[in-house]
Coordinates of C-alpha atoms in Angstrom, one line a residue:
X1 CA 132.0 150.7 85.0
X2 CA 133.2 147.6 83.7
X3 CA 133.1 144.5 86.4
X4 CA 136.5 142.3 86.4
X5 CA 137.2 138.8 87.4
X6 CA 139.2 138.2 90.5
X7 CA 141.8 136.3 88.1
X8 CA 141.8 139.5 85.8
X9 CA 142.8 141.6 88.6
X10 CA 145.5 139.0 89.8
X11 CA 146.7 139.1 86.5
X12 CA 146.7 142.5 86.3
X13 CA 149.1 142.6 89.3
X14 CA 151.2 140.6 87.8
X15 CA 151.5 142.2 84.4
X16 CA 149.0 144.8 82.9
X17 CA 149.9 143.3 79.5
X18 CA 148.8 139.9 80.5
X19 CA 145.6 141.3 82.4
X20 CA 145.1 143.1 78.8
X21 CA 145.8 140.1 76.5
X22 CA 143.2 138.2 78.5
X23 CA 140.6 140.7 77.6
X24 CA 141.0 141.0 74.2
X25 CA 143.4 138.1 72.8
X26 CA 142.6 135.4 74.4
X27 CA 143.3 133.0 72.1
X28 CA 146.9 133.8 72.2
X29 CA 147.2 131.8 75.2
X30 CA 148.8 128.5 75.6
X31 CA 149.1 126.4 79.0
X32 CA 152.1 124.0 79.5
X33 CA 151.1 120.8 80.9
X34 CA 152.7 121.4 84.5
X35 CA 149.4 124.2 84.4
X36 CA 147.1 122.3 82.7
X37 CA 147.8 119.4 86.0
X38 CA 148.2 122.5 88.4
X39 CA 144.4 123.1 87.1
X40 CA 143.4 119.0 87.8
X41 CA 144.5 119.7 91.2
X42 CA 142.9 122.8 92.0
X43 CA 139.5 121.2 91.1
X44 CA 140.0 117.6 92.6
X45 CA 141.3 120.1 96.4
X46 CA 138.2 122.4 95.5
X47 CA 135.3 119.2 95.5
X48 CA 137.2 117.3 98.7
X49 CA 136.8 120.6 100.2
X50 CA 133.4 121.0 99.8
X51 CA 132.8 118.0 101.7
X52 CA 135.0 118.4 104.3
X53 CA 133.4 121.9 105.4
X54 CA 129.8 120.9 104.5
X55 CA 130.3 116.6 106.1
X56 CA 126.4 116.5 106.1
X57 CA 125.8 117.4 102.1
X58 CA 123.4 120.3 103.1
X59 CA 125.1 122.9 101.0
X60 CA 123.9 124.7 97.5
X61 CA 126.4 124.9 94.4
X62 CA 125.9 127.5 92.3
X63 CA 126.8 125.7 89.0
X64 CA 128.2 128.8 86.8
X65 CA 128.5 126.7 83.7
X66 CA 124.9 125.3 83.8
X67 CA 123.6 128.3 85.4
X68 CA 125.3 131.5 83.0
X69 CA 126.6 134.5 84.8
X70 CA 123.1 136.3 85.1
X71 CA 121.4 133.6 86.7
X72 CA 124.3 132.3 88.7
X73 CA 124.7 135.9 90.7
X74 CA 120.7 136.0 91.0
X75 CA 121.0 132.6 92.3
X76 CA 123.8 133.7 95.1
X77 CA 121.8 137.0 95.9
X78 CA 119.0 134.7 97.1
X79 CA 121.1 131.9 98.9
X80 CA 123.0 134.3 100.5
X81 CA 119.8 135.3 102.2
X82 CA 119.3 131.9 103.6
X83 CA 121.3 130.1 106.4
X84 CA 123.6 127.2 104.5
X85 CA 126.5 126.5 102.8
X86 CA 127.1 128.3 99.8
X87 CA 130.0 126.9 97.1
X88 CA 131.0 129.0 93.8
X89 CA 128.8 132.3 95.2
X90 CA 128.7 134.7 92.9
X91 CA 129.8 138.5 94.2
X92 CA 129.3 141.5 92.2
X93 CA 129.9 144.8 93.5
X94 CA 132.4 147.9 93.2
X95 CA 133.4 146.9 89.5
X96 CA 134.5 143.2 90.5
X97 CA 133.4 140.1 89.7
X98 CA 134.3 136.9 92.2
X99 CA 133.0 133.7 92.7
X100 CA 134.0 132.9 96.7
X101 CA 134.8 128.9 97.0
X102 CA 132.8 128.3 100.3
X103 CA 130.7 130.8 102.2
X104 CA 129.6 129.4 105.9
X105 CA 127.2 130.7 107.6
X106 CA 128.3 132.5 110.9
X107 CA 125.2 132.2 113.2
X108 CA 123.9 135.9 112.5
X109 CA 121.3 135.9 109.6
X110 CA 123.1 138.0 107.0
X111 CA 126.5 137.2 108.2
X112 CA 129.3 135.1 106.6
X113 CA 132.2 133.1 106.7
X114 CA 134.3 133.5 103.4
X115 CA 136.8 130.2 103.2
X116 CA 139.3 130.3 100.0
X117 CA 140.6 127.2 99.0
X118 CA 144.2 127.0 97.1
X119 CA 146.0 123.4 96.1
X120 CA 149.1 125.1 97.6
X121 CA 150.8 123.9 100.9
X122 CA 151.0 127.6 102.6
X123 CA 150.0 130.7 101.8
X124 CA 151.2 132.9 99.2
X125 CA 151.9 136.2 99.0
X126 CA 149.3 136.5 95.4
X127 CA 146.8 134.6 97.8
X128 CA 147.0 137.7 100.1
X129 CA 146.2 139.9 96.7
X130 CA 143.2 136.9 96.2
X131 CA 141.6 137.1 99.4
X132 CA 141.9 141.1 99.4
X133 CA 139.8 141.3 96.1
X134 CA 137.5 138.4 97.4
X135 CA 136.1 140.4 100.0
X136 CA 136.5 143.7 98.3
X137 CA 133.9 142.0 96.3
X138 CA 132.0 140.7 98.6
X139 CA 131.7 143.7 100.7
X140 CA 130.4 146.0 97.9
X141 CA 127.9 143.0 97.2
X142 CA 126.6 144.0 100.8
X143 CA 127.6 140.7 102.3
X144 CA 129.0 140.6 106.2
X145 CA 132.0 138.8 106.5
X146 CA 132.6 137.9 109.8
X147 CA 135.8 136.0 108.6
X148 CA 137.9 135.6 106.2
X149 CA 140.2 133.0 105.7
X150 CA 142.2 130.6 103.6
X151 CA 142.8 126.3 103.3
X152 CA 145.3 125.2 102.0
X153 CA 147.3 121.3 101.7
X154 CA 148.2 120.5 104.9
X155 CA 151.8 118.4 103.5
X156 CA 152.6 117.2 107.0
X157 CA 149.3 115.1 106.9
X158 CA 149.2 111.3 106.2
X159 CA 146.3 109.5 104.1
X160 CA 144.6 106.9 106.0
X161 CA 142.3 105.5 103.1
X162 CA 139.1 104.9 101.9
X163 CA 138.1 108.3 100.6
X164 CA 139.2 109.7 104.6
X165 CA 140.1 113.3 103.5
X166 CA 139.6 115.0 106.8
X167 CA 143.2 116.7 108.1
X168 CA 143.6 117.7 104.5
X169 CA 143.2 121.1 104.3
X170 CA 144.7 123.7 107.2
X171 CA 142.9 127.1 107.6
X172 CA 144.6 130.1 108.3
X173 CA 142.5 133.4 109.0
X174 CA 143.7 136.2 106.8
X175 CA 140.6 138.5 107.8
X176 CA 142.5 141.2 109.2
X177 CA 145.4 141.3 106.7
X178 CA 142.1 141.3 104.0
X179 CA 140.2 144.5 105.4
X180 CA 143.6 146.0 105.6
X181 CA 144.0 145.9 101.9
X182 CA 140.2 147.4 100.6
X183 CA 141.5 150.7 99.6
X184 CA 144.4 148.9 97.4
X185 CA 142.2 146.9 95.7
X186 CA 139.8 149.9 94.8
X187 CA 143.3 151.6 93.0
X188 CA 143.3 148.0 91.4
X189 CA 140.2 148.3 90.1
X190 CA 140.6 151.8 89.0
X191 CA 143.9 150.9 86.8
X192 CA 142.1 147.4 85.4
X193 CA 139.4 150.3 84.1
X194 CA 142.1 152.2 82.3
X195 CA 144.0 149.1 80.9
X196 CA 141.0 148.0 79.5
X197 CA 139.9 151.2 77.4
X198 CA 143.8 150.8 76.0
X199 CA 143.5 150.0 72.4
X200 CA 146.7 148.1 71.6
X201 CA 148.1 146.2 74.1
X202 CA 150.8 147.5 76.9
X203 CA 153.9 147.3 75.5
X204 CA 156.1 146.0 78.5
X205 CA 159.1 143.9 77.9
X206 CA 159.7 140.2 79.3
X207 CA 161.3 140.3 82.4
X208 CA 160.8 138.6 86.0
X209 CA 157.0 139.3 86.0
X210 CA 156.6 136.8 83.1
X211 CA 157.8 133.4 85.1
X212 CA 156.4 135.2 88.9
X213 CA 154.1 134.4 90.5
X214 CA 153.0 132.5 87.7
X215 CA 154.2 131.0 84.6
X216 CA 152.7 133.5 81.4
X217 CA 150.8 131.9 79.2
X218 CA 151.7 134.6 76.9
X219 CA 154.9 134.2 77.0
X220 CA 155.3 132.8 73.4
X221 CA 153.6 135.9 72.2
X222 CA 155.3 138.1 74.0
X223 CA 158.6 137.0 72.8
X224 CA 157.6 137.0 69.2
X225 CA 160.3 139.6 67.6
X226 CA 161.9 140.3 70.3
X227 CA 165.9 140.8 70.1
X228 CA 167.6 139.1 72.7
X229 CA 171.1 138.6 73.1
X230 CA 173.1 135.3 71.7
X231 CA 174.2 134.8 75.4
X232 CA 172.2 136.1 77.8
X233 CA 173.1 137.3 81.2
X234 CA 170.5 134.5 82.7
X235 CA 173.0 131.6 81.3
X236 CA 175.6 132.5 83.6
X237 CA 175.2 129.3 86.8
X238 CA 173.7 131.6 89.6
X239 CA 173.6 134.9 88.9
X240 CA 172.7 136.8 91.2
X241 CA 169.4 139.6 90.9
X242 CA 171.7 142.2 91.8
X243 CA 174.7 141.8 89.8
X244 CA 172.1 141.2 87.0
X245 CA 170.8 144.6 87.3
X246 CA 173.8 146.4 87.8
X247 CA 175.2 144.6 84.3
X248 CA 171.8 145.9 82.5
X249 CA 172.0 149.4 84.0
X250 CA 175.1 150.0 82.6
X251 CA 173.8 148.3 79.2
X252 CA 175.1 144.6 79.4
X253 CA 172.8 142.1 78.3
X254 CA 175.0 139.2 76.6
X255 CA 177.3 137.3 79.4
X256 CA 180.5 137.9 77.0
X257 CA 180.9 141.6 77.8
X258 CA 180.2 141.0 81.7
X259 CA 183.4 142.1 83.7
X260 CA 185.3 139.0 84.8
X261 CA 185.8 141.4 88.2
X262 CA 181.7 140.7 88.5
X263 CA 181.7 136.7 87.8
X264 CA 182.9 134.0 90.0
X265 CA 185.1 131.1 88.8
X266 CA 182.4 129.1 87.1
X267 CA 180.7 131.9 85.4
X268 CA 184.1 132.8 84.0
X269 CA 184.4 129.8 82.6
X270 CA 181.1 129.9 81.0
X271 CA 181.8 133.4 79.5
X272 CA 185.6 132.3 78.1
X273 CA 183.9 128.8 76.4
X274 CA 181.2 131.4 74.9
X275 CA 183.7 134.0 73.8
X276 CA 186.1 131.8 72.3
X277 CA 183.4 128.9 70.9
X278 CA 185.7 126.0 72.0
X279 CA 184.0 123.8 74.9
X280 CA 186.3 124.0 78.4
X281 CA 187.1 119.9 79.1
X282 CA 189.4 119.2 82.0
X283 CA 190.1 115.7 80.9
X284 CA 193.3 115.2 83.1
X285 CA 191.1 116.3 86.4
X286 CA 187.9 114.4 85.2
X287 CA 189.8 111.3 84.6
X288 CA 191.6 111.4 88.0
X289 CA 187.8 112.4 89.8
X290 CA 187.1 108.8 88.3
X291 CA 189.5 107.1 89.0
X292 CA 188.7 107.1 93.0
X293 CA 185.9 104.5 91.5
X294 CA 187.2 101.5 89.6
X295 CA 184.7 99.4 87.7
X296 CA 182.9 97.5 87.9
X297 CA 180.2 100.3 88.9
X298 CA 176.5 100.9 88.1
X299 CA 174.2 104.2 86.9
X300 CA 170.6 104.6 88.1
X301 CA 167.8 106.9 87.6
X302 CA 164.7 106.9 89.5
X303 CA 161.2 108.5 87.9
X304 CA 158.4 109.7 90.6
X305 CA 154.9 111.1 90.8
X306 CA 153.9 113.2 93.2
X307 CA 149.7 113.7 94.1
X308 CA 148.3 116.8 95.6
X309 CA 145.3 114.7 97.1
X310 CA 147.2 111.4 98.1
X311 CA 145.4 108.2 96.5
X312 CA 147.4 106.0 98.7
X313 CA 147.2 105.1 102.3
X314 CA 150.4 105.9 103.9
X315 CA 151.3 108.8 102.0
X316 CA 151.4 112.5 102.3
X317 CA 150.8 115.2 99.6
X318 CA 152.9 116.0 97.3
X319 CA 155.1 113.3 98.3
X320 CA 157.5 111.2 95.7
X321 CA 156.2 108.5 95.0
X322 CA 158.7 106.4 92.7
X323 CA 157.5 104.1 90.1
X324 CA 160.5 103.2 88.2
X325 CA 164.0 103.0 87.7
X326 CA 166.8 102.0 85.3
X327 CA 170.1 100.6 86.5
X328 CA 173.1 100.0 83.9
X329 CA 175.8 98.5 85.1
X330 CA 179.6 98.5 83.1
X331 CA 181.6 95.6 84.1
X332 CA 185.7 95.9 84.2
X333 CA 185.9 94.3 80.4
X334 CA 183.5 96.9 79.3
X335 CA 180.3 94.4 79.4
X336 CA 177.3 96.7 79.9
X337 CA 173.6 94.7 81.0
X338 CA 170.5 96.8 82.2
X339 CA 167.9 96.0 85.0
X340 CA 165.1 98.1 84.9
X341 CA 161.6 98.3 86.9
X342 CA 158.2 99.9 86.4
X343 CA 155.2 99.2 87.9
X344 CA 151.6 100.5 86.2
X345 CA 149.2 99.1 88.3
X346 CA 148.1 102.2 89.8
X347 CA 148.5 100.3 93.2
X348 CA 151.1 102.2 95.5
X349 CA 154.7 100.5 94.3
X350 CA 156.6 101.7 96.8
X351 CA 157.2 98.7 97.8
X352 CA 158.0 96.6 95.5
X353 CA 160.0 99.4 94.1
X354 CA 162.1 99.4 97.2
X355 CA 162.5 95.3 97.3
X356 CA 163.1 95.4 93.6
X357 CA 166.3 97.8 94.0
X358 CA 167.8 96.3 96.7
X359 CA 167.8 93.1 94.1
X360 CA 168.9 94.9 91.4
X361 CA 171.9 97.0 92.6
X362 CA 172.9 94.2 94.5
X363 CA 175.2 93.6 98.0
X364 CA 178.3 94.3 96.2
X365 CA 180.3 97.4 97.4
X366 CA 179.7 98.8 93.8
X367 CA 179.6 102.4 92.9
X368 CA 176.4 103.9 92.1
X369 CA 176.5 107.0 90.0
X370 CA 173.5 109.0 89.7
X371 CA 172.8 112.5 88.7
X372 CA 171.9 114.8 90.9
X373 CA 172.0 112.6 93.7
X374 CA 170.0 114.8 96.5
X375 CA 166.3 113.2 94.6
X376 CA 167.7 109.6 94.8
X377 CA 168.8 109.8 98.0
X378 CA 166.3 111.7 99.3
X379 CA 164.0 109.3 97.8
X380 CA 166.2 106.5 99.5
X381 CA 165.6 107.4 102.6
X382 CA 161.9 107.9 102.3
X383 CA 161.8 104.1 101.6
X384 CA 163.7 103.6 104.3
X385 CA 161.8 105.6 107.3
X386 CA 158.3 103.6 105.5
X387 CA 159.2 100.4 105.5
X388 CA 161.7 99.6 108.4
X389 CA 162.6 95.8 107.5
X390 CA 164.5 97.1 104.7
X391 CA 166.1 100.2 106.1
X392 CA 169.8 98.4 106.3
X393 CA 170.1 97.4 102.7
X394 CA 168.5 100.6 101.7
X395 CA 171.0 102.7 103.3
X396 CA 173.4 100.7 102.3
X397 CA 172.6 101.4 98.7
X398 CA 172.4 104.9 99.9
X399 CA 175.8 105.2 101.0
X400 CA 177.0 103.4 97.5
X401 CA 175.8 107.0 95.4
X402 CA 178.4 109.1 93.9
X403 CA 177.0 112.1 92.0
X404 CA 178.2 112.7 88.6
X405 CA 176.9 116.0 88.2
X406 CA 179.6 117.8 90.2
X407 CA 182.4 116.1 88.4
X408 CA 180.2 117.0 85.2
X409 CA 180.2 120.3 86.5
X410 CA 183.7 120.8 87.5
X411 CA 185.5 119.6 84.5
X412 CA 183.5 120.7 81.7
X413 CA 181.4 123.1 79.8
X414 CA 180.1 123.6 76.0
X415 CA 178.7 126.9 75.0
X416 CA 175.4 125.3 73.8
X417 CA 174.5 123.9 77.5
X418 CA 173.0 127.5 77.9
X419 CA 174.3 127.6 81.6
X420 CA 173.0 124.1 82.2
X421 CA 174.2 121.1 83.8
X422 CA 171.1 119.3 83.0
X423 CA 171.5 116.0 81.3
X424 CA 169.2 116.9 78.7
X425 CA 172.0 119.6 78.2
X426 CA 174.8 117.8 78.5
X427 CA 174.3 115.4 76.6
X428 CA 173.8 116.8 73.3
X429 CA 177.1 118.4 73.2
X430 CA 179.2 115.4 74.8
X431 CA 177.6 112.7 73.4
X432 CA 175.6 114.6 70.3
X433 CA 174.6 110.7 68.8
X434 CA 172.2 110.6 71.7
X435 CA 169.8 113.1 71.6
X436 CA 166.0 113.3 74.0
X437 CA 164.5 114.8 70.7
X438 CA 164.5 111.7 69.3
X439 CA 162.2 109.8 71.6
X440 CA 158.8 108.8 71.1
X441 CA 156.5 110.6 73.6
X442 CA 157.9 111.1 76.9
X443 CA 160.9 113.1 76.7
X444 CA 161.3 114.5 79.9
X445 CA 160.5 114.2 83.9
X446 CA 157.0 116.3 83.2
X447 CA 156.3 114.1 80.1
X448 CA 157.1 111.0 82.3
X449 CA 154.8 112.0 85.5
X450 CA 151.9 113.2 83.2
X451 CA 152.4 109.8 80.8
X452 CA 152.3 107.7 84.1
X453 CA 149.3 109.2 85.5
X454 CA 147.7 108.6 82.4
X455 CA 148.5 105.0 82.5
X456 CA 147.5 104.3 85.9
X457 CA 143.7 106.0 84.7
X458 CA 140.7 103.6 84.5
X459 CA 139.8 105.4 81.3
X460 CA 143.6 104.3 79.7
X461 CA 143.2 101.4 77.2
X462 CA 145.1 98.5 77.2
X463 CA 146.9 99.9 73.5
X464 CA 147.6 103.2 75.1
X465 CA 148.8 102.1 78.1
X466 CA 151.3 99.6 76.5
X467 CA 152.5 102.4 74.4
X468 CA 152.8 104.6 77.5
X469 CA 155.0 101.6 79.0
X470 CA 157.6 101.6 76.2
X471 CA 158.2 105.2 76.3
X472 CA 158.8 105.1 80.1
X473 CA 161.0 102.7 79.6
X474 CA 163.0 103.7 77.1
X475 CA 163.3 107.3 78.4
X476 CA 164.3 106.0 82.1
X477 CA 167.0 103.7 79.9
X478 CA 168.4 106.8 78.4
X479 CA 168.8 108.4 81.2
X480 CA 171.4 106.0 82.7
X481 CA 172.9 105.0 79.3
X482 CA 173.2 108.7 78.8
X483 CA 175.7 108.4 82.7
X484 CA 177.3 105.8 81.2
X485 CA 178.4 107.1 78.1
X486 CA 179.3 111.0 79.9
X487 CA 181.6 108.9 82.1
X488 CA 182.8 107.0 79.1
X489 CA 184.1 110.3 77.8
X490 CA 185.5 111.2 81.2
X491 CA 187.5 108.4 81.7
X492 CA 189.6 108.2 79.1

């Protein structure tokens, strides 16, 4: 019997094909850099945690890359036999292969504690699957649990400084819901064994399993070949999971041939503009949605980072953080200037982010267009509740945001936005001169959070990091030039 990983059985559940690529094609798989950080944070959580459950540094890491797989499982088998903590144990038993996070001792010689640590901020249901194989594992290695139980990021918690991780984490016994499970698992096992002798891989066709839980990282293979239709159903605005499957019982797969009796108002429209070709512009009703804000007004964009373990005091996980903005603002001749900020210190610029809008938008009862407006003012008032001397002028910036994207939304459509209102998709059909494609480096939110925490890193050299500032900066710009010339076209 062959053993498997814990992550091969989880990928099993989620799609034999995937569990089977991982075997044998490895090298077929490619991580987007929202994994590749997932990853980063998994590993930072996974070391703070170590010290949180073991505060006086008595534990034993069983170092699998140092140590090799043999040596690493001998070297469990006779910590396990001992009476400390025990990080990265190996557990082999019942044809499955799992290295548990933390093992505590539970007072009993022999008996255990099994603590699972995720970078999440509750549990999952695949965390239930995790901690079911985890102490399938473990049991057929001969080990008594006497709990079971998963941390994960408490986000309610605030970060007092200087390294102070303690409150971090939350623990949340899953033991029963765990033993529960054992005989699944073992039918788990049992199916892993027959994929596995498969000689060609499963042929099973994308669908939901390839985005949930978990992004694919075989997606691009998988898609290789495949025929899909010119419109697909998933570019109609909301469609619902059950209209979508009674379209593709019945054969339908491109949103031109869904029944208008089946769409709503907006998804009508999108199927007419991709039937016919000819983009849908309401340029009387756009105009007059304008119109109820004379110029001059102003368009601003925020970018943010968000930090599973917090780095600054005052802040929670996975809080936004926001680090920059751009601010256009068209005058009533048709003047246009720009105000921008963006702070690379790697100091917390909250701020002097905050001080450094209110400046910059200015008291004026201008209107401030932004897209998408729940992040910026949601942001907004973030600022606000942290730093109370400027909670006045902050909400009154706050009640100044008008959000282009409905009006966007309302009054027009082009078949090539595949279902989008995005900006980025917007954009290229409205105003096809400007084009994200064309920038250097950070073309997108991801690109910009990932570029900015590169900047703020003590290993970033001066070059790189004034390189890094220049893309921000001129992708924040386009952002709000981008509002600027969509409402150019609207106002006509």
């Amino acid at each position: 019997m062959k053993n498997f990983s814990k992550s091969r059985l989880v990928s099993l559940r989620q799609c034999p094909r995937r569990f089977w690529l991982e075997l044998y094609r490895p090298e077929l798989k490619t991580d987007s850099p929202q994994t590749q950080q997932i990853f980063k944070t998994g590993h930072l959580v996974g070391d703070i945690a170590r010290r949180l459950f073991d505060p006086e540094g008595v534990g034993a890491l069983v170092d699998l890359n140092q140590l090799g797989f043999e040596q690493a499982l001998l070297t469990s088998e006779h910590l396990l036999r001992g009476d400390r903590p025990i990080f990265e144990a190996g557990l082999s038993g019942g044809g499955v292969l799992a290295f548990a996070d933390i093992m505590l001792p539970a007072g009993r010689p022999g008996s255990w504690h099994m603590v699972e640590v995720k970078s999440s901020t509750s549990v999952k249901d695949y965390h239930q699957d995790d901690i079911a194989i985890q102490t399938f594992a473990a049991r057929a290695t001969g080990v008594h649990l006497e709990s079971v139980s998963l941390a994960h990021i408490d986000s309610s918690w605030t970060y007092p400084g200087e390294q102070d991780y303690r409150g971090l984490l939350k623990r949340q016994d899953l033991t029963r819901q765990a033993l529960a499970r054992q005989d699944e698992v073992a039918q788990w096992v049992q199916q892993a064994q027959a994929v596995a002798q498969c000689t060609r891989e499963p042929d099973i066709a994308i669908g939901a399993q390839c985005s949930s839980p978990f992004a694919c990282s075989f997606i691009a293979h998988c898609s290789e070949g495949v025929q899909t239709a010119e419109y697909p159903l998933q570019w109609l605005p909301r469609i619902s999971a059950k209209v979508r499957e009674e379209l593709e019982a019945v054969g339908i797969t491109d949103l031109r041939h869904a029944p208008d009796s089946k769409l709503t108002e907006t998804q009508q429209r999108v199927k007419q503009a991709s039937v016919t070709g000819q983009p849908y512009f309401d340029a009387h009703g756009a105009a007059k949605d304008l119109a109820r804000y004379p110029l001059p007004c102003q368009f601003l964009d925020f970018e943010a980072v968000q930090f599973g373990v917090p780095i600054w005091a005052g802040t929670r996980p996975f809080q936004q953080i926001c680090f920059q903005f751009s601010l256009h603002t068209l005058h009533t001749d048709g003047h246009l200037d720009h105000q921008e900020y963006l702070d690379l210190s790697g100091a917390d610029p909250s701020a002097a982010f905050a001080q450094a809008l209110i400046a910059a938008c200015g008291a004026e009862p201008r209107t401030i267009f932004v897209y998408n407006a729940g992040f910026e003012k949601t942001r907004i008032g973030e600022l606000a509740e942290r730093f109370p001397d400027l909670t006045a002028p902050l909400q009154a910036l706050k009640d100044r945001i008008v959000d282009l994207m409905p009006i966007v939304k309302n009054r027009y459509y082009h078949p090539r936005q595949e279902g989008s209102w995005s900006i980025k998709n917007v954009l290229p059909v409205l105003v096809p001169e400007l084009k994200y494609s064309d920038l250097d480096g950070v073309q997108d939110g991801t690109l910009a959070i990932l570029a900015y925490q590169e900047a703020i890193a003590p290993y970033t050299t001066a070059a790189r990091k004034q390189e890094i500032e220049r893309q921000l900066r001129q992708y924040c710009q386009l952002d709000t030039y981008s509002m600027v010339k969509i409402w150019q076209a609207f106002a006509r």
